[in-house]
Amino acid sequence: MKETYIRTGNPQIDALVPRIQNFLQHDVAEYNMMGTKVRGYRTPDAPSIWIRDHSDMMRGAKYWEHDLKSAIDHFAETQTARGWLFDYFTMTPEKVPCEKENWAKYVRVPVEADVEYRFVKAVYLAWQATGDDAWLQRMLPHLEKGLAYILTDPWRWDKKHKLVKRAYTIDTWDFDYTAGRHSWLNFQITDNTFWGIMHGDNSGYYEAFVQMSRFYTHLKNRRRAQYWRKFAEAFRKRANKVCFNGRFYTHHVPLVPVTIDGVDVSEQLSLSNPMDINRGLATHEMAVSILREYRKREETTKAFAPWFSIDPPFPAGIFGEEKIVQGMYCNGGIMPLVGGEIARAAFEHGMEQYGVEQLLKYEELTANNESYLWYFPDGQHATVETSTSPDASPTDGWGSSAMLYALMEGLAGIADEHKLFQRVRLSPRWIAADCNEVTVGCTYAASQAAIAYEFLHRPEQKEINLLIQGKADVALHLLLPKAASAKAVKVNHKAVRFTMNKIENSPYVDVMFPVKKKTNVHVQYS
């Protein structure tokens, strides 16, 4: 039986994979939805299966989960005639004790604009791990229908900017600002909605459009592949022009005038910023600027980590719920899901040690084998009493899977660029973590597709050896020590051409080659 593992000799790093696997295994939800057996992943603050939580958690669960399709199939099965999808479904009473009914329940929160791109992402991850082209073909009409809804519906699409819009929520969260017109949290669109453009929606749809192009390219539908590729390119330019303020992505670009006393909204750094990087919306220069903003704020914040849901937060209670004070939940709470995205972005954009710092900080935070969706800035974790949700269990899968995403694809550097690890970008960055002898294995449980490598760095000899096992076309993007430059690269003892590239101040050697079963790579540097 193939497995997913990392062994470095550093006890903190080595603890992360099994610990996160344990968290995720506690976040499984199974239902019989009107005769359909469904298995998915939930955040520990609700018993329901939300497409946003499930799709993000799949980035970690894909290494161990055999059933990656039933939840997606059910969202597709219940898609509406107009194309929109439900946020979540459940058969469990949610607001205990006032809600007792265990009937089948399906919900779409009206202010949410992100549901359809998360559905595309879920299909993409499931297809990568299963390799099931026939299933992908069946899903494509659902994907097209969902995106058509987003790109035409007046609640979702801003014709002037040709970008996705939403109500004035805190980043991707599901209640909006009403200026006191609603007595509690408001989830509904009204004639008085403060419309605006939120960068995180648009980075999510940009990634979805790119994924659509990849689907059609693989299925040899050149016309649709070209359509989505060109659409994505133009969309990206518009989104960056409207949303990027020169330092980071503006939280809310208003389409309806709105003023909130007590906070400088132009300075609000919201949680989708690092996600915008990892989804590919940000250019490298933009990514570096955003990461520098996080580092700058880390120097002055009183919070234990720069994983802000939003910074600075909104005044307490202005969204209609007294519990939502500054530093709580999505209003300035500290979220591991943000930390994982920051780490992944840092690894990719020349700030590798900063990425390592986030992983180690998370390991320290969860050394008691507890992980929460959010923490107060002083490190106190969420509780039932401080949450607006009915539960606050210590097995947060949203944040832990983001950290695993950063660990496996960022530090270990195994990024599947097609499906079944057939085309892999391999970017071992172990030098940034001072790890000289490492073994890594990645397996998709659903298909048993796998790739593994052994990494050996001999600083005295100024050489790095890799033994790669699998069957893949590999694009090696190997981090070298600071100021180093490769002198020679051998693949299976034969000299090959290579290029040197600098990502900020980080030197990388790049070389491409096929792996058919086992391949030895030797890099000599000076």
Short mmCIF file of C-alpha atoms in Angstrom, two decimals:
data_model
loop_
_atom_site.label_atom_id
_atom_site.label_comp_id
_atom_site.label_asym_id
_atom_site.label_seq_id
_atom_site.Cartn_x
_atom_site.Cartn_y
_atom_site.Cartn_z
CA MET A 1 0.00 0.00 0.00
CA LYS A 2 1.47 3.33 -1.08
CA GLU A 3 1.32 6.18 1.40
CA THR A 4 1.84 9.90 1.84
CA TYR A 5 4.68 10.83 4.16
CA ILE A 6 7.52 13.24 4.89
CA ARG A 7 10.58 12.23 6.89
CA THR A 8 13.20 14.87 7.53
CA GLY A 9 14.63 14.20 10.98
CA ASN A 10 13.12 17.52 12.12
CA PRO A 11 10.45 16.42 14.64
CA GLN A 12 8.32 19.52 14.06
CA ILE A 13 8.09 19.05 10.30
CA ASP A 14 7.72 15.28 10.57
CA ALA A 15 4.76 15.70 12.94
CA LEU A 16 2.64 17.66 10.49
CA VAL A 17 1.50 15.03 7.98
CA PRO A 18 0.13 12.49 10.50
CA ARG A 19 -1.32 15.24 12.69
CA ILE A 20 -3.19 16.87 9.82
CA GLN A 21 -4.36 13.49 8.58
CA ASN A 22 -5.84 12.90 12.01
CA PHE A 23 -7.64 16.27 11.97
CA LEU A 24 -9.12 15.58 8.54
CA GLN A 25 -10.26 12.08 9.45
CA HIS A 26 -12.28 13.64 12.28
CA ASP A 27 -13.94 16.06 9.83
CA VAL A 28 -15.67 13.49 7.63
CA ALA A 29 -19.44 13.78 7.28
CA GLU A 30 -21.56 11.02 5.76
CA TYR A 31 -25.23 11.30 4.86
CA ASN A 32 -27.91 9.36 3.07
CA MET A 33 -29.41 12.18 1.03
CA MET A 34 -32.74 10.93 -0.28
CA GLY A 35 -31.25 7.53 -1.07
CA THR A 36 -27.85 8.81 -2.21
CA LYS A 37 -24.89 8.03 0.02
CA VAL A 38 -22.64 11.06 0.26
CA ARG A 39 -19.26 11.46 1.94
CA GLY A 40 -17.60 14.83 2.34
CA TYR A 41 -15.56 17.10 4.61
CA ARG A 42 -16.89 19.71 6.99
CA THR A 43 -15.42 22.42 9.15
CA PRO A 44 -15.82 21.57 12.84
CA ASP A 45 -18.14 24.52 13.45
CA ALA A 46 -21.08 22.95 11.55
CA PRO A 47 -22.30 19.44 10.72
CA SER A 48 -23.23 20.34 7.15
CA ILE A 49 -21.17 19.76 3.99
CA TRP A 50 -20.35 23.14 2.45
CA ILE A 51 -18.82 23.15 -1.04
CA ARG A 52 -16.33 25.86 0.00
CA ASP A 53 -15.03 23.90 2.99
CA HIS A 54 -15.10 20.56 1.18
CA SER A 55 -13.29 21.82 -1.93
CA ASP A 56 -10.50 23.44 0.08
CA MET A 57 -10.11 20.44 2.35
CA MET A 58 -9.78 18.17 -0.66
CA ARG A 59 -6.30 19.64 -1.11
CA GLY A 60 -5.32 17.61 1.95
CA ALA A 61 -7.89 14.83 1.97
CA LYS A 62 -6.98 13.72 -1.59
CA TYR A 63 -3.93 11.90 -0.21
CA TRP A 64 -6.05 9.55 1.95
CA GLU A 65 -9.64 9.73 0.77
CA HIS A 66 -11.01 7.05 -1.57
CA ASP A 67 -14.36 8.76 -2.23
CA LEU A 68 -13.71 12.15 -3.79
CA LYS A 69 -16.74 12.24 -6.08
CA SER A 70 -19.95 11.50 -4.16
CA ALA A 71 -20.26 14.96 -2.56
CA ILE A 72 -19.50 16.67 -5.86
CA ASP A 73 -22.01 14.44 -7.64
CA HIS A 74 -24.66 15.48 -5.12
CA PHE A 75 -23.99 19.19 -5.60
CA ALA A 76 -24.27 18.57 -9.36
CA GLU A 77 -27.45 16.52 -8.94
CA THR A 78 -29.12 19.35 -7.01
CA GLN A 79 -27.95 22.18 -9.28
CA THR A 80 -30.83 24.46 -10.20
CA ALA A 81 -32.22 25.02 -13.69
CA ARG A 82 -30.71 28.53 -13.66
CA GLY A 83 -27.28 27.09 -12.93
CA TRP A 84 -26.66 28.17 -9.37
CA LEU A 85 -25.60 25.63 -6.76
CA PHE A 86 -26.38 25.22 -3.11
CA ASP A 87 -23.83 26.31 -0.53
CA TYR A 88 -24.43 23.25 1.59
CA PHE A 89 -26.66 20.36 2.51
CA THR A 90 -27.28 18.41 5.70
CA MET A 91 -29.63 16.06 7.53
CA THR A 92 -28.44 17.08 10.98
CA PRO A 93 -30.09 19.71 13.19
CA GLU A 94 -27.76 22.71 13.04
CA LYS A 95 -28.82 25.19 15.69
CA VAL A 96 -29.26 22.98 18.70
CA PRO A 97 -31.39 23.05 20.80
CA CYS A 98 -33.84 25.34 18.97
CA GLU A 99 -33.64 23.34 15.76
CA LYS A 100 -34.62 19.69 16.17
CA GLU A 101 -35.71 18.63 12.68
CA ASN A 102 -33.43 16.16 10.94
CA TRP A 103 -34.97 16.60 7.51
CA ALA A 104 -32.97 17.02 4.30
CA LYS A 105 -31.91 20.65 4.15
CA TYR A 106 -30.32 22.56 1.26
CA VAL A 107 -29.16 26.17 1.58
CA ARG A 108 -27.82 28.87 -0.71
CA VAL A 109 -26.84 32.04 1.13
CA PRO A 110 -27.97 34.81 -1.25
CA VAL A 111 -25.00 37.15 -0.65
CA GLU A 112 -22.49 34.43 -1.58
CA ALA A 113 -20.82 34.82 -4.98
CA ASP A 114 -18.08 32.20 -4.62
CA VAL A 115 -20.00 28.92 -4.70
CA GLU A 116 -19.70 28.13 -8.41
CA TYR A 117 -15.93 28.58 -8.66
CA ARG A 118 -15.46 26.32 -5.64
CA PHE A 119 -17.49 23.67 -7.45
CA VAL A 120 -15.11 23.89 -10.42
CA LYS A 121 -12.14 23.54 -8.05
CA ALA A 122 -13.67 20.48 -6.41
CA VAL A 123 -14.15 18.81 -9.79
CA TYR A 124 -10.56 19.68 -10.73
CA LEU A 125 -9.08 18.14 -7.58
CA ALA A 126 -11.22 15.01 -7.82
CA TRP A 127 -10.28 14.55 -11.47
CA GLN A 128 -6.59 14.96 -10.68
CA ALA A 129 -6.73 12.30 -7.98
CA THR A 130 -8.96 9.79 -9.78
CA GLY A 131 -7.97 10.43 -13.39
CA ASP A 132 -11.58 9.72 -14.37
CA ASP A 133 -12.10 11.37 -17.77
CA ALA A 134 -15.58 9.89 -18.27
CA TRP A 135 -16.73 11.43 -14.98
CA LEU A 136 -15.16 14.75 -15.98
CA GLN A 137 -17.15 14.68 -19.22
CA ARG A 138 -20.35 14.26 -17.19
CA MET A 139 -19.42 17.17 -14.92
CA LEU A 140 -18.54 19.66 -17.66
CA PRO A 141 -22.15 20.65 -18.50
CA HIS A 142 -22.70 21.41 -14.80
CA LEU A 143 -19.53 23.53 -14.71
CA GLU A 144 -20.50 25.45 -17.84
CA LYS A 145 -24.00 26.03 -16.50
CA GLY A 146 -22.72 27.31 -13.15
CA LEU A 147 -20.25 29.71 -14.74
CA ALA A 148 -22.88 30.93 -17.22
CA TYR A 149 -25.04 31.86 -14.23
CA ILE A 150 -22.22 33.81 -12.59
CA LEU A 151 -21.32 35.66 -15.78
CA THR A 152 -24.86 36.80 -16.59
CA ASP A 153 -26.93 37.10 -13.42
CA PRO A 154 -27.42 40.70 -12.15
CA TRP A 155 -26.78 39.56 -8.56
CA ARG A 156 -23.36 38.21 -9.54
CA TRP A 157 -22.01 40.07 -12.55
CA ASP A 158 -21.06 43.76 -12.82
CA LYS A 159 -21.51 44.74 -16.46
CA LYS A 160 -19.46 47.92 -16.17
CA HIS A 161 -16.24 46.33 -14.89
CA LYS A 162 -17.00 42.87 -16.30
CA LEU A 163 -16.11 41.33 -12.94
CA VAL A 164 -17.93 39.32 -10.28
CA LYS A 165 -19.65 41.40 -7.60
CA ARG A 166 -21.13 40.69 -4.17
CA ALA A 167 -22.71 42.37 -1.17
CA TYR A 168 -20.42 44.11 1.34
CA THR A 169 -19.30 41.07 3.31
CA ILE A 170 -16.11 40.50 5.24
CA ASP A 171 -14.07 39.00 2.41
CA THR A 172 -15.64 35.64 1.46
CA TRP A 173 -17.89 35.37 4.52
CA ASP A 174 -21.65 35.04 4.24
CA PHE A 175 -23.24 38.06 5.94
CA ASP A 176 -23.12 41.67 4.79
CA TYR A 177 -23.03 45.20 6.15
CA THR A 178 -26.48 46.83 6.24
CA ALA A 179 -25.76 50.08 8.14
CA GLY A 180 -28.08 48.87 10.89
CA ARG A 181 -31.06 48.19 8.65
CA HIS A 182 -31.22 44.55 9.76
CA SER A 183 -31.51 43.48 13.40
CA TRP A 184 -29.05 40.57 13.15
CA LEU A 185 -26.62 39.06 10.63
CA ASN A 186 -28.01 39.65 7.15
CA PHE A 187 -27.63 37.03 4.43
CA GLN A 188 -30.16 38.40 1.96
CA ILE A 189 -29.92 40.67 -1.08
CA THR A 190 -32.21 43.72 -0.81
CA ASP A 191 -32.82 46.98 -2.62
CA ASN A 192 -30.40 48.55 -0.14
CA THR A 193 -27.47 46.14 -0.62
CA PHE A 194 -24.06 47.80 -0.67
CA TRP A 195 -22.70 46.18 -3.81
CA GLY A 196 -18.98 45.95 -4.48
CA ILE A 197 -16.21 43.88 -6.01
CA MET A 198 -14.25 41.56 -3.74
CA HIS A 199 -10.88 40.37 -5.03
CA GLY A 200 -11.19 36.86 -3.63
CA ASP A 201 -14.25 36.07 -5.72
CA ASN A 202 -12.45 37.19 -8.83
CA SER A 203 -9.25 35.27 -8.15
CA GLY A 204 -11.37 32.17 -7.56
CA TYR A 205 -13.15 32.59 -10.88
CA TYR A 206 -9.91 33.34 -12.68
CA GLU A 207 -8.53 30.01 -11.44
CA ALA A 208 -11.78 28.29 -12.45
CA PHE A 209 -11.56 29.69 -15.99
CA VAL A 210 -7.97 28.43 -16.27
CA GLN A 211 -9.06 25.01 -15.02
CA MET A 212 -11.84 24.92 -17.61
CA SER A 213 -9.27 25.57 -20.32
CA ARG A 214 -7.15 22.72 -18.97
CA PHE A 215 -10.12 20.35 -18.97
CA TYR A 216 -10.93 21.08 -22.59
CA THR A 217 -7.29 20.94 -23.64
CA HIS A 218 -7.00 17.46 -22.16
CA LEU A 219 -10.25 16.38 -23.83
CA LYS A 220 -9.02 17.81 -27.16
CA ASN A 221 -11.77 20.41 -27.50
CA ARG A 222 -9.53 23.18 -28.81
CA ARG A 223 -12.32 25.67 -29.39
CA ARG A 224 -13.57 25.66 -25.78
CA ALA A 225 -10.03 25.48 -24.41
CA GLN A 226 -9.07 28.60 -26.35
CA TYR A 227 -12.28 30.36 -25.35
CA TRP A 228 -11.69 29.89 -21.62
CA ARG A 229 -7.98 30.67 -21.89
CA LYS A 230 -8.61 34.02 -23.60
CA PHE A 231 -11.49 34.82 -21.28
CA ALA A 232 -9.25 34.15 -18.26
CA GLU A 233 -6.44 36.37 -19.59
CA ALA A 234 -8.72 39.34 -20.16
CA PHE A 235 -10.53 38.79 -16.86
CA ARG A 236 -7.21 38.75 -14.97
CA LYS A 237 -6.18 42.11 -16.42
CA ARG A 238 -9.50 43.70 -15.47
CA ALA A 239 -9.45 42.28 -11.94
CA ASN A 240 -5.90 43.41 -11.23
CA LYS A 241 -6.60 46.88 -12.59
CA VAL A 242 -9.71 47.33 -10.45
CA CYS A 243 -8.73 45.51 -7.25
CA PHE A 244 -4.97 45.93 -6.70
CA ASN A 245 -4.07 49.12 -4.85
CA GLY A 246 -0.31 49.03 -5.42
CA ARG A 247 0.44 47.15 -2.18
CA PHE A 248 -2.28 44.52 -1.88
CA TYR A 249 -5.81 43.78 -3.07
CA THR A 250 -8.40 46.25 -1.77
CA HIS A 251 -10.92 44.48 0.42
CA HIS A 252 -14.10 46.00 -1.04
CA VAL A 253 -14.22 48.12 -4.19
CA PRO A 254 -17.61 49.85 -3.79
CA LEU A 255 -20.17 49.95 -6.56
CA VAL A 256 -22.62 51.63 -4.18
CA PRO A 257 -21.27 54.51 -2.02
CA VAL A 258 -20.74 53.47 1.60
CA THR A 259 -18.94 54.93 4.60
CA ILE A 260 -18.09 53.04 7.78
CA ASP A 261 -16.85 55.14 10.69
CA GLY A 262 -14.11 53.76 12.87
CA VAL A 263 -11.89 51.96 10.37
CA ASP A 264 -9.64 52.95 7.49
CA VAL A 265 -11.10 50.62 4.86
CA SER A 266 -8.30 51.49 2.43
CA GLU A 267 -5.84 49.76 4.79
CA GLN A 268 -7.83 46.58 5.33
CA LEU A 269 -5.83 43.51 4.36
CA SER A 270 -8.31 40.67 3.98
CA LEU A 271 -7.84 36.91 4.01
CA SER A 272 -8.16 36.25 0.27
CA ASN A 273 -4.94 38.15 -0.50
CA PRO A 274 -2.58 35.15 -0.26
CA MET A 275 -5.22 33.01 -1.97
CA ASP A 276 -5.16 35.48 -4.87
CA ILE A 277 -1.48 34.67 -5.22
CA ASN A 278 -1.91 30.90 -5.13
CA ARG A 279 -4.80 31.00 -7.58
CA GLY A 280 -2.58 32.79 -10.07
CA LEU A 281 -4.34 36.16 -10.22
CA ALA A 282 -1.39 38.13 -8.84
CA THR A 283 1.75 38.67 -10.89
CA HIS A 284 5.04 37.83 -9.19
CA GLU A 285 5.59 41.51 -8.39
CA MET A 286 2.14 41.78 -6.85
CA ALA A 287 2.71 38.60 -4.88
CA VAL A 288 5.94 39.92 -3.41
CA SER A 289 4.25 43.19 -2.48
CA ILE A 290 1.44 41.35 -0.68
CA LEU A 291 3.86 39.11 1.21
CA ARG A 292 5.93 42.10 2.24
CA GLU A 293 2.75 43.72 3.57
CA TYR A 294 2.17 40.68 5.79
CA ARG A 295 5.77 40.78 7.02
CA LYS A 296 5.51 44.48 7.73
CA ARG A 297 2.33 44.06 9.73
CA GLU A 298 3.79 41.12 11.60
CA GLU A 299 6.43 43.48 12.98
CA THR A 300 3.82 45.74 14.58
CA THR A 301 0.86 43.47 15.34
CA LYS A 302 0.15 42.21 18.83
CA ALA A 303 -1.23 39.01 17.31
CA PHE A 304 0.77 35.78 17.68
CA ALA A 305 0.74 35.29 13.87
CA PRO A 306 -0.01 37.46 10.81
CA TRP A 307 -2.83 35.16 9.72
CA PHE A 308 -5.45 37.91 9.88
CA SER A 309 -8.95 37.28 8.64
CA ILE A 310 -8.93 41.04 8.14
CA ASP A 311 -6.59 43.75 9.44
CA PRO A 312 -7.56 46.22 10.74
CA PRO A 313 -10.93 44.78 11.78
CA PHE A 314 -14.31 46.48 11.65
CA PRO A 315 -15.85 48.13 14.75
CA ALA A 316 -17.50 45.66 17.10
CA GLY A 317 -21.06 44.66 16.36
CA ILE A 318 -21.62 46.64 13.15
CA PHE A 319 -22.70 43.52 11.26
CA GLY A 320 -25.55 42.93 13.71
CA GLU A 321 -23.99 40.32 16.01
CA GLU A 322 -22.54 41.46 19.34
CA LYS A 323 -20.14 38.50 19.48
CA ILE A 324 -18.34 39.72 16.37
CA VAL A 325 -15.94 42.03 18.14
CA GLN A 326 -12.53 43.06 16.87
CA GLY A 327 -10.13 40.13 16.82
CA MET A 328 -12.93 37.55 16.71
CA TYR A 329 -13.75 35.05 13.94
CA CYS A 330 -13.76 36.67 10.48
CA ASN A 331 -13.41 40.16 12.00
CA GLY A 332 -9.69 40.07 12.74
CA GLY A 333 -9.42 36.57 14.13
CA ILE A 334 -6.21 34.69 13.42
CA MET A 335 -6.84 31.83 11.00
CA PRO A 336 -4.53 28.93 10.15
CA LEU A 337 -6.19 28.77 6.72
CA VAL A 338 -4.64 32.18 6.01
CA GLY A 339 -1.28 31.05 7.39
CA GLY A 340 -1.22 28.04 5.08
CA GLU A 341 -1.97 30.21 2.06
CA ILE A 342 0.73 32.70 3.09
CA ALA A 343 3.23 29.86 3.42
CA ARG A 344 2.36 28.39 0.01
CA ALA A 345 2.71 31.81 -1.61
CA ALA A 346 5.99 32.53 0.18
CA PHE A 347 7.54 29.28 -1.05
CA GLU A 348 6.62 30.09 -4.63
CA HIS A 349 7.79 33.70 -4.65
CA GLY A 350 11.27 33.71 -3.18
CA MET A 351 10.47 33.96 0.54
CA GLU A 352 11.02 30.31 1.38
CA GLN A 353 12.21 30.80 4.96
CA TYR A 354 9.12 32.87 5.68
CA GLY A 355 7.06 29.94 4.46
CA VAL A 356 8.92 27.59 6.79
CA GLU A 357 8.26 29.97 9.69
CA GLN A 358 4.50 29.71 9.16
CA LEU A 359 4.59 25.90 9.12
CA LEU A 360 6.65 25.74 12.30
CA LYS A 361 4.39 28.29 14.00
CA TYR A 362 1.41 26.10 13.13
CA GLU A 363 3.14 22.98 14.43
CA GLU A 364 3.78 24.73 17.76
CA LEU A 365 0.17 25.93 17.86
CA THR A 366 -1.16 22.40 17.34
CA ALA A 367 1.39 20.48 19.43
CA ASN A 368 -1.50 19.62 21.78
CA ASN A 369 -3.20 17.89 18.82
CA GLU A 370 -5.86 20.57 18.62
CA SER A 371 -6.49 22.92 15.71
CA TYR A 372 -9.25 25.55 15.60
CA LEU A 373 -10.77 27.44 12.73
CA TRP A 374 -9.77 30.73 14.33
CA TYR A 375 -7.96 32.17 17.35
CA PHE A 376 -8.04 35.48 19.15
CA PRO A 377 -4.87 37.54 18.54
CA ASP A 378 -3.57 36.56 21.99
CA GLY A 379 -3.72 32.88 21.06
CA GLN A 380 -6.96 31.95 22.84
CA HIS A 381 -8.86 29.57 20.62
CA ALA A 382 -12.47 29.72 19.51
CA THR A 383 -15.07 28.33 21.89
CA VAL A 384 -18.77 27.57 21.65
CA GLU A 385 -19.45 30.70 23.70
CA THR A 386 -17.39 32.98 21.45
CA SER A 387 -18.61 31.51 18.15
CA THR A 388 -21.66 32.38 16.10
CA SER A 389 -21.77 28.72 15.04
CA PRO A 390 -23.07 25.89 17.25
CA ASP A 391 -19.78 24.05 17.53
CA ALA A 392 -16.07 24.81 17.89
CA SER A 393 -14.35 21.44 17.71
CA PRO A 394 -10.54 21.22 17.79
CA THR A 395 -10.08 19.42 14.45
CA ASP A 396 -10.17 22.30 11.99
CA GLY A 397 -9.74 20.85 8.52
CA TRP A 398 -9.88 24.10 6.62
CA GLY A 399 -6.73 25.54 8.16
CA SER A 400 -4.89 22.24 8.54
CA SER A 401 -5.45 21.31 4.90
CA ALA A 402 -4.11 24.74 3.86
CA MET A 403 -0.99 24.05 5.91
CA LEU A 404 -0.64 20.61 4.31
CA TYR A 405 -1.04 22.25 0.89
CA ALA A 406 1.89 24.52 1.73
CA LEU A 407 3.96 21.66 3.11
CA MET A 408 3.43 19.18 0.27
CA GLU A 409 3.37 21.53 -2.71
CA GLY A 410 5.50 24.36 -1.31
CA LEU A 411 8.24 22.91 0.89
CA ALA A 412 8.30 19.31 -0.37
CA GLY A 413 7.44 20.78 -3.75
CA ILE A 414 5.26 18.12 -5.38
CA ALA A 415 2.70 19.95 -7.51
CA ASP A 416 0.57 17.89 -9.90
CA GLU A 417 0.18 19.94 -13.07
CA HIS A 418 -2.10 17.48 -14.85
CA LYS A 419 -3.60 14.37 -13.24
CA LEU A 420 -2.36 11.21 -11.49
CA PHE A 421 1.10 12.81 -11.10
CA GLN A 422 1.66 12.34 -14.83
CA ARG A 423 3.11 15.84 -15.15
CA VAL A 424 4.78 17.17 -12.02
CA ARG A 425 6.52 20.38 -11.08
CA LEU A 426 9.02 19.20 -8.49
CA SER A 427 10.39 22.01 -6.31
CA PRO A 428 12.19 20.64 -3.24
CA ARG A 429 12.94 23.60 -0.96
CA TRP A 430 14.44 21.70 1.95
CA ILE A 431 17.49 23.95 2.08
CA ALA A 432 15.20 26.71 3.40
CA ALA A 433 14.33 24.42 6.34
CA ASP A 434 17.93 23.29 6.96
CA CYS A 435 16.99 19.70 6.09
CA ASN A 436 19.72 17.82 4.26
CA GLU A 437 18.33 14.30 4.16
CA VAL A 438 14.64 13.88 3.34
CA THR A 439 12.28 11.26 1.96
CA VAL A 440 8.86 12.22 0.58
CA GLY A 441 5.98 10.24 -0.80
CA CYS A 442 2.70 11.49 -2.30
CA THR A 443 -0.18 9.14 -3.10
CA TYR A 444 -3.73 9.68 -4.27
CA ALA A 445 -5.67 7.06 -2.32
CA ALA A 446 -8.50 6.96 -4.86
CA SER A 447 -6.26 5.82 -7.72
CA GLN A 448 -3.03 4.79 -5.98
CA ALA A 449 -1.18 7.13 -8.35
CA ALA A 450 2.01 8.13 -6.59
CA ILE A 451 5.36 9.85 -6.78
CA ALA A 452 8.20 9.76 -4.26
CA TYR A 453 11.72 11.05 -3.90
CA GLU A 454 14.78 10.96 -1.70
CA PHE A 455 16.68 14.21 -1.23
CA LEU A 456 20.31 14.28 -0.08
CA HIS A 457 22.26 17.52 0.28
CA ARG A 458 25.98 17.37 1.00
CA PRO A 459 26.99 20.96 1.77
CA GLU A 460 30.68 20.12 2.09
CA GLN A 461 30.76 18.59 -1.38
CA LYS A 462 28.37 21.25 -2.72
CA GLU A 463 26.09 18.69 -4.27
CA ILE A 464 22.47 17.59 -4.15
CA ASN A 465 21.24 14.15 -5.10
CA LEU A 466 17.65 13.17 -5.84
CA LEU A 467 16.24 9.71 -6.41
CA ILE A 468 12.77 10.09 -7.93
CA GLN A 469 10.33 7.19 -8.20
CA GLY A 470 7.14 7.19 -10.24
CA LYS A 471 6.03 7.68 -13.81
CA ALA A 472 5.91 11.34 -14.77
CA ASP A 473 7.20 14.15 -16.90
CA VAL A 474 9.09 16.17 -14.31
CA ALA A 475 9.93 19.86 -14.35
CA LEU A 476 12.56 20.12 -11.60
CA HIS A 477 12.75 23.52 -9.94
CA LEU A 478 15.35 22.95 -7.24
CA LEU A 479 16.26 25.52 -4.59
CA LEU A 480 20.01 25.90 -4.07
CA PRO A 481 21.84 27.49 -1.14
CA LYS A 482 21.97 31.26 -1.03
CA ALA A 483 24.17 32.78 -3.77
CA ALA A 484 24.92 29.33 -5.24
CA SER A 485 24.91 28.51 -8.93
CA ALA A 486 24.68 25.10 -10.56
CA LYS A 487 27.84 23.92 -12.34
CA ALA A 488 26.54 20.62 -13.71
CA VAL A 489 23.37 18.55 -13.68
CA LYS A 490 23.27 14.83 -14.45
CA VAL A 491 20.14 12.76 -14.96
CA ASN A 492 20.82 9.02 -14.69
CA HIS A 493 24.54 9.83 -14.86
CA LYS A 494 24.24 11.74 -18.14
CA ALA A 495 24.94 15.47 -18.32
CA VAL A 496 21.87 17.50 -19.29
CA ARG A 497 21.13 21.11 -20.11
CA PHE A 498 19.77 23.26 -17.33
CA THR A 499 18.96 26.89 -16.59
CA MET A 500 19.52 29.01 -13.51
CA ASN A 501 16.72 31.30 -12.36
CA LYS A 502 16.44 33.70 -9.46
CA ILE A 503 13.15 34.12 -7.66
CA GLU A 504 13.87 37.30 -5.72
CA ASN A 505 17.20 36.34 -4.09
CA SER A 506 16.60 32.59 -4.20
CA PRO A 507 18.63 30.63 -6.78
CA TYR A 508 16.86 27.76 -8.55
CA VAL A 509 18.16 25.27 -11.08
CA ASP A 510 15.56 24.20 -13.65
CA VAL A 511 15.66 21.06 -15.77
CA MET A 512 13.04 18.83 -17.41
CA PHE A 513 13.13 15.06 -17.85
CA PRO A 514 10.88 12.00 -17.83
CA VAL A 515 10.72 9.55 -14.94
CA LYS A 516 9.73 6.07 -16.04
CA LYS A 517 10.38 4.17 -12.83
CA LYS A 518 13.45 5.47 -11.01
CA THR A 519 15.57 8.45 -11.94
CA ASN A 520 18.74 9.74 -10.32
CA VAL A 521 19.52 13.45 -10.45
CA HIS A 522 22.87 14.87 -9.38
CA VAL A 523 23.41 18.62 -9.07
CA GLN A 524 26.84 20.12 -8.47
CA TYR A 525 26.94 23.77 -7.50
CA SER A 526 29.48 26.44 -6.63
#
